[in-house]
PDB file of C-alpha atoms in Angstrom:
ATOM      1  CA  MET B 277     -19.888  -9.721  -4.184  1.00  0.00           C
ATOM      2  CA  SER B 278     -17.292  -8.826  -1.585  1.00  0.00           C
ATOM      3  CA  THR B 279     -17.337  -6.487   1.372  1.00  0.00           C
ATOM      4  CA  GLN B 280     -14.305  -4.454   2.282  1.00  0.00           C
ATOM      5  CA  PHE B 281     -13.717  -3.874   5.983  1.00  0.00           C
ATOM      6  CA  ARG B 282     -11.664  -1.126   7.555  1.00  0.00           C
ATOM      7  CA  ILE B 283      -9.701  -1.865  10.699  1.00  0.00           C
ATOM      8  CA  THR B 284      -9.483   0.767  13.373  1.00  0.00           C
ATOM      9  CA  VAL B 285      -7.542   0.367  16.586  1.00  0.00           C
ATOM     10  CA  PRO B 286      -6.384   2.872  19.214  1.00  0.00           C
ATOM     11  CA  ALA B 287      -3.064   3.153  17.335  1.00  0.00           C
ATOM     12  CA  ASP B 288      -4.955   4.792  14.437  1.00  0.00           C
ATOM     13  CA  GLU B 289      -5.577   7.811  16.639  1.00  0.00           C
ATOM     14  CA  LEU B 290      -1.840   8.409  16.821  1.00  0.00           C
ATOM     15  CA  THR B 291       0.031  10.327  14.192  1.00  0.00           C
ATOM     16  CA  ASP B 292       1.154   7.825  11.586  1.00  0.00           C
ATOM     17  CA  PRO B 293       4.245   8.556   9.527  1.00  0.00           C
ATOM     18  CA  VAL B 294       3.668  10.401   6.262  1.00  0.00           C
ATOM     19  CA  ALA B 295       6.077  10.527   3.334  1.00  0.00           C
ATOM     20  CA  VAL B 296       6.079  13.039   0.504  1.00  0.00           C
ATOM     21  CA  VAL B 297       6.940  11.392  -2.822  1.00  0.00           C
ATOM     22  CA  THR B 298       7.480  12.711  -6.334  1.00  0.00           C
ATOM     23  CA  ALA B 299       5.421  11.871  -9.408  1.00  0.00           C
ATOM     24  CA  ARG B 300       8.449  10.135 -10.961  1.00  0.00           C
ATOM     25  CA  GLN B 301       8.913   7.940  -7.883  1.00  0.00           C
ATOM     26  CA  LEU B 302       5.194   7.164  -7.857  1.00  0.00           C
ATOM     27  CA  ALA B 303       5.282   6.085 -11.511  1.00  0.00           C
ATOM     28  CA  ALA B 304       8.225   3.772 -10.772  1.00  0.00           C
ATOM     29  CA  PHE B 305       6.346   2.383  -7.751  1.00  0.00           C
ATOM     30  CA  ARG B 306       3.219   1.642  -9.822  1.00  0.00           C
ATOM     31  CA  GLY B 307       5.276  -0.104 -12.507  1.00  0.00           C
ATOM     32  CA  PHE B 308       7.099  -2.130  -9.872  1.00  0.00           C
ATOM     33  CA  LEU B 309       3.829  -3.186  -8.192  1.00  0.00           C
ATOM     34  CA  ARG B 310       2.303  -4.263 -11.503  1.00  0.00           C
ATOM     35  CA  ALA B 311       5.384  -6.338 -12.373  1.00  0.00           C
ATOM     36  CA  GLU B 312       5.542  -7.902  -8.906  1.00  0.00           C
ATOM     37  CA  GLY B 313       1.805  -8.552  -8.964  1.00  0.00           C
ATOM     38  CA  ASP B 314       2.153 -10.394 -12.271  1.00  0.00           C
ATOM     39  CA  ARG B 315       5.104 -12.380 -10.926  1.00  0.00           C
ATOM     40  CA  LEU B 316       3.322 -13.321  -7.690  1.00  0.00           C
ATOM     41  CA  GLY B 317      -0.130 -13.739  -9.210  1.00  0.00           C
ATOM     42  CA  LEU B 318      -1.595 -11.078  -6.891  1.00  0.00           C
ATOM     43  CA  GLN B 319      -3.334  -7.762  -7.375  1.00  0.00           C
ATOM     44  CA  LEU B 320      -1.203  -5.242  -5.486  1.00  0.00           C
ATOM     45  CA  LEU B 321      -2.888  -2.005  -6.610  1.00  0.00           C
ATOM     46  CA  GLU B 322      -6.438  -1.075  -5.630  1.00  0.00           C
ATOM     47  CA  PRO B 323      -8.051  -0.050  -7.914  1.00  0.00           C
ATOM     48  CA  ASP B 324      -5.771  -1.536 -10.570  1.00  0.00           C
ATOM     49  CA  GLU B 325      -7.638  -0.352 -13.672  1.00  0.00           C
ATOM     50  CA  TYR B 326      -6.894   3.351 -13.213  1.00  0.00           C
ATOM     51  CA  PRO B 327      -5.250   4.326  -9.929  1.00  0.00           C
ATOM     52  CA  GLY B 328      -5.708   8.068 -10.517  1.00  0.00           C
ATOM     53  CA  GLU B 329      -4.628  10.389  -7.744  1.00  0.00           C
ATOM     54  CA  ASN B 330      -5.843   8.339  -4.781  1.00  0.00           C
ATOM     55  CA  PHE B 331      -5.239   4.619  -4.440  1.00  0.00           C
ATOM     56  CA  GLU B 332      -4.026   1.925  -2.084  1.00  0.00           C
ATOM     57  CA  ALA B 333      -1.240  -0.600  -2.559  1.00  0.00           C
ATOM     58  CA  ARG B 334      -0.481  -3.900  -0.889  1.00  0.00           C
ATOM     59  CA  VAL B 335       3.056  -3.925   0.521  1.00  0.00           C
ATOM     60  CA  CYS B 336       3.179  -6.931   2.860  1.00  0.00           C
ATOM     61  CA  PRO B 337       4.009  -9.561   0.200  1.00  0.00           C
ATOM     62  CA  ILE B 338       7.098  -7.600  -0.919  1.00  0.00           C
ATOM     63  CA  ALA B 339      10.429  -6.948   0.803  1.00  0.00           C
ATOM     64  CA  LEU B 340      10.841  -3.542   2.414  1.00  0.00           C
ATOM     65  CA  ALA B 341      14.127  -2.860   0.590  1.00  0.00           C
ATOM     66  CA  SER B 342      12.593  -3.689  -2.796  1.00  0.00           C
ATOM     67  CA  ILE B 343       9.798  -1.178  -2.261  1.00  0.00           C
ATOM     68  CA  THR B 344      11.884   1.631  -0.810  1.00  0.00           C
ATOM     69  CA  ALA B 345      14.495   1.354  -3.579  1.00  0.00           C
ATOM     70  CA  ARG B 346      11.951   3.077  -5.857  1.00  0.00           C
ATOM     71  CA  PHE B 347      12.072   6.026  -3.447  1.00  0.00           C
ATOM     72  CA  ASP B 348      15.880   6.127  -3.068  1.00  0.00           C
ATOM     73  CA  HIS B 349      15.497   4.556   0.408  1.00  0.00           C
ATOM     74  CA  ASP B 350      13.966   7.766   1.773  1.00  0.00           C
ATOM     75  CA  PRO B 351      13.716   7.413   5.599  1.00  0.00           C
ATOM     76  CA  ALA B 352      10.142   8.780   5.567  1.00  0.00           C
ATOM     77  CA  VAL B 353       9.051   6.135   3.020  1.00  0.00           C
ATOM     78  CA  ILE B 354      10.855   3.435   5.003  1.00  0.00           C
ATOM     79  CA  ALA B 355       8.917   4.513   8.128  1.00  0.00           C
ATOM     80  CA  VAL B 356       5.564   4.364   6.302  1.00  0.00           C
ATOM     81  CA  VAL B 357       6.153   0.991   4.608  1.00  0.00           C
ATOM     82  CA  GLU B 358       7.647  -0.560   7.741  1.00  0.00           C
ATOM     83  CA  GLU B 359       4.670   0.554   9.841  1.00  0.00           C
ATOM     84  CA  ALA B 360       2.227  -0.721   7.213  1.00  0.00           C
ATOM     85  CA  GLN B 361       3.959  -4.106   7.074  1.00  0.00           C
ATOM     86  CA  PHE B 362       4.130  -4.335  10.860  1.00  0.00           C
ATOM     87  CA  ARG B 363       0.399  -3.606  11.182  1.00  0.00           C
ATOM     88  CA  ALA B 364      -0.520  -5.762   8.122  1.00  0.00           C
ATOM     89  CA  ARG B 365      -2.000  -2.762   6.336  1.00  0.00           C
ATOM     90  CA  ARG B 366      -1.845  -1.308   2.852  1.00  0.00           C
ATOM     91  CA  VAL B 367      -0.285   2.038   2.043  1.00  0.00           C
ATOM     92  CA  SER B 368      -2.472   4.865   0.841  1.00  0.00           C
ATOM     93  CA  ILE B 369      -1.364   7.328  -1.836  1.00  0.00           C
ATOM     94  CA  HIS B 370      -3.120  10.695  -1.896  1.00  0.00           C
ATOM     95  CA  ARG B 371      -2.429  13.835  -3.912  1.00  0.00           C
ATOM     96  CA  ASP B 372      -2.831  16.958  -1.779  1.00  0.00           C
ATOM     97  CA  ARG B 373      -3.855  19.585  -4.310  1.00  0.00           C
ATOM     98  CA  ALA B 374      -3.598  22.452  -1.842  1.00  0.00           C
ATOM     99  CA  ALA B 375       0.031  21.694  -1.014  1.00  0.00           C
ATOM    100  CA  ALA B 376       0.815  20.308  -4.501  1.00  0.00           C
ATOM    101  CA  GLU B 377       2.330  17.198  -2.923  1.00  0.00           C
ATOM    102  CA  ILE B 378       1.794  13.444  -3.116  1.00  0.00           C
ATOM    103  CA  HIS B 379       1.509  11.808   0.300  1.00  0.00           C
ATOM    104  CA  MET B 380       2.055   8.176   1.253  1.00  0.00           C
ATOM    105  CA  ARG B 381       0.697   6.941   4.582  1.00  0.00           C
ATOM    106  CA  VAL B 382      -0.534   3.787   6.305  1.00  0.00           C
ATOM    107  CA  ALA B 383      -4.053   2.916   5.132  1.00  0.00           C
ATOM    108  CA  LEU B 384      -6.901   1.735   7.328  1.00  0.00           C
ATOM    109  CA  THR B 385      -7.418  -1.222   4.984  1.00  0.00           C
ATOM    110  CA  SER B 386      -6.014  -4.640   5.806  1.00  0.00           C
ATOM    111  CA  ASP B 387      -3.313  -5.859   3.434  1.00  0.00           C
ATOM    112  CA  ARG B 388      -4.971  -9.237   3.112  1.00  0.00           C
ATOM    113  CA  SER B 389      -6.595  -9.735  -0.252  1.00  0.00           C
ATOM    114  CA  LEU B 390      -9.575 -11.868  -1.141  1.00  0.00           C
ATOM    115  CA  ASP B 391      -7.270 -14.700  -2.214  1.00  0.00           C
ATOM    116  CA  SER B 392      -5.805 -14.880   1.304  1.00  0.00           C
ATOM    117  CA  ILE B 393      -9.204 -15.685   2.844  1.00  0.00           C
ATOM    118  CA  SER B 394      -9.683 -19.410   2.783  1.00  0.00           C
ATOM    119  CA  PRO B 395     -11.853 -22.036   4.449  1.00  0.00           C
ATOM    120  CA  VAL B 396     -10.466 -23.785   7.511  1.00  0.00           C
ATOM    121  CA  GLY B 397      -7.865 -26.399   6.639  1.00  0.00           C
ATOM    122  CA  THR B 398      -6.776 -24.993   3.271  1.00  0.00           C
ATOM    123  CA  PRO B 399      -3.492 -23.143   2.809  1.00  0.00           C
ATOM    124  CA  MET B 400      -3.565 -19.381   2.435  1.00  0.00           C
ATOM    125  CA  ARG B 401      -1.532 -17.558  -0.243  1.00  0.00           C
ATOM    126  CA  PHE B 402       0.190 -14.292   0.603  1.00  0.00           C
TER     127      PHE B 402
END
């Protein structure tokens, strides 16, 4: 059994960048994360079985340019992914039904996965 911790710091009280993405871009992003996860041997989507409308994605193990290419290098997406990578966080995808938009923002969850937690003296995989 594992316990998932959320990290909150004073910076979380500030307004984090938010990007509005399209369903087509989101589908390309999911496909890219699955392929990269298979290549790296990591689970990059949480939950991976059926992401649905709300999910989180690990972005730290992947280059910023590779991720943002799926979003046509949108400056808003670049700001979100860059902030998430800087703070070692995941990105959160949420569908806002009221506004009929899909939002991407920095998640409160650490980007480190269970495979990156290791006993002292053993190498960690990222």
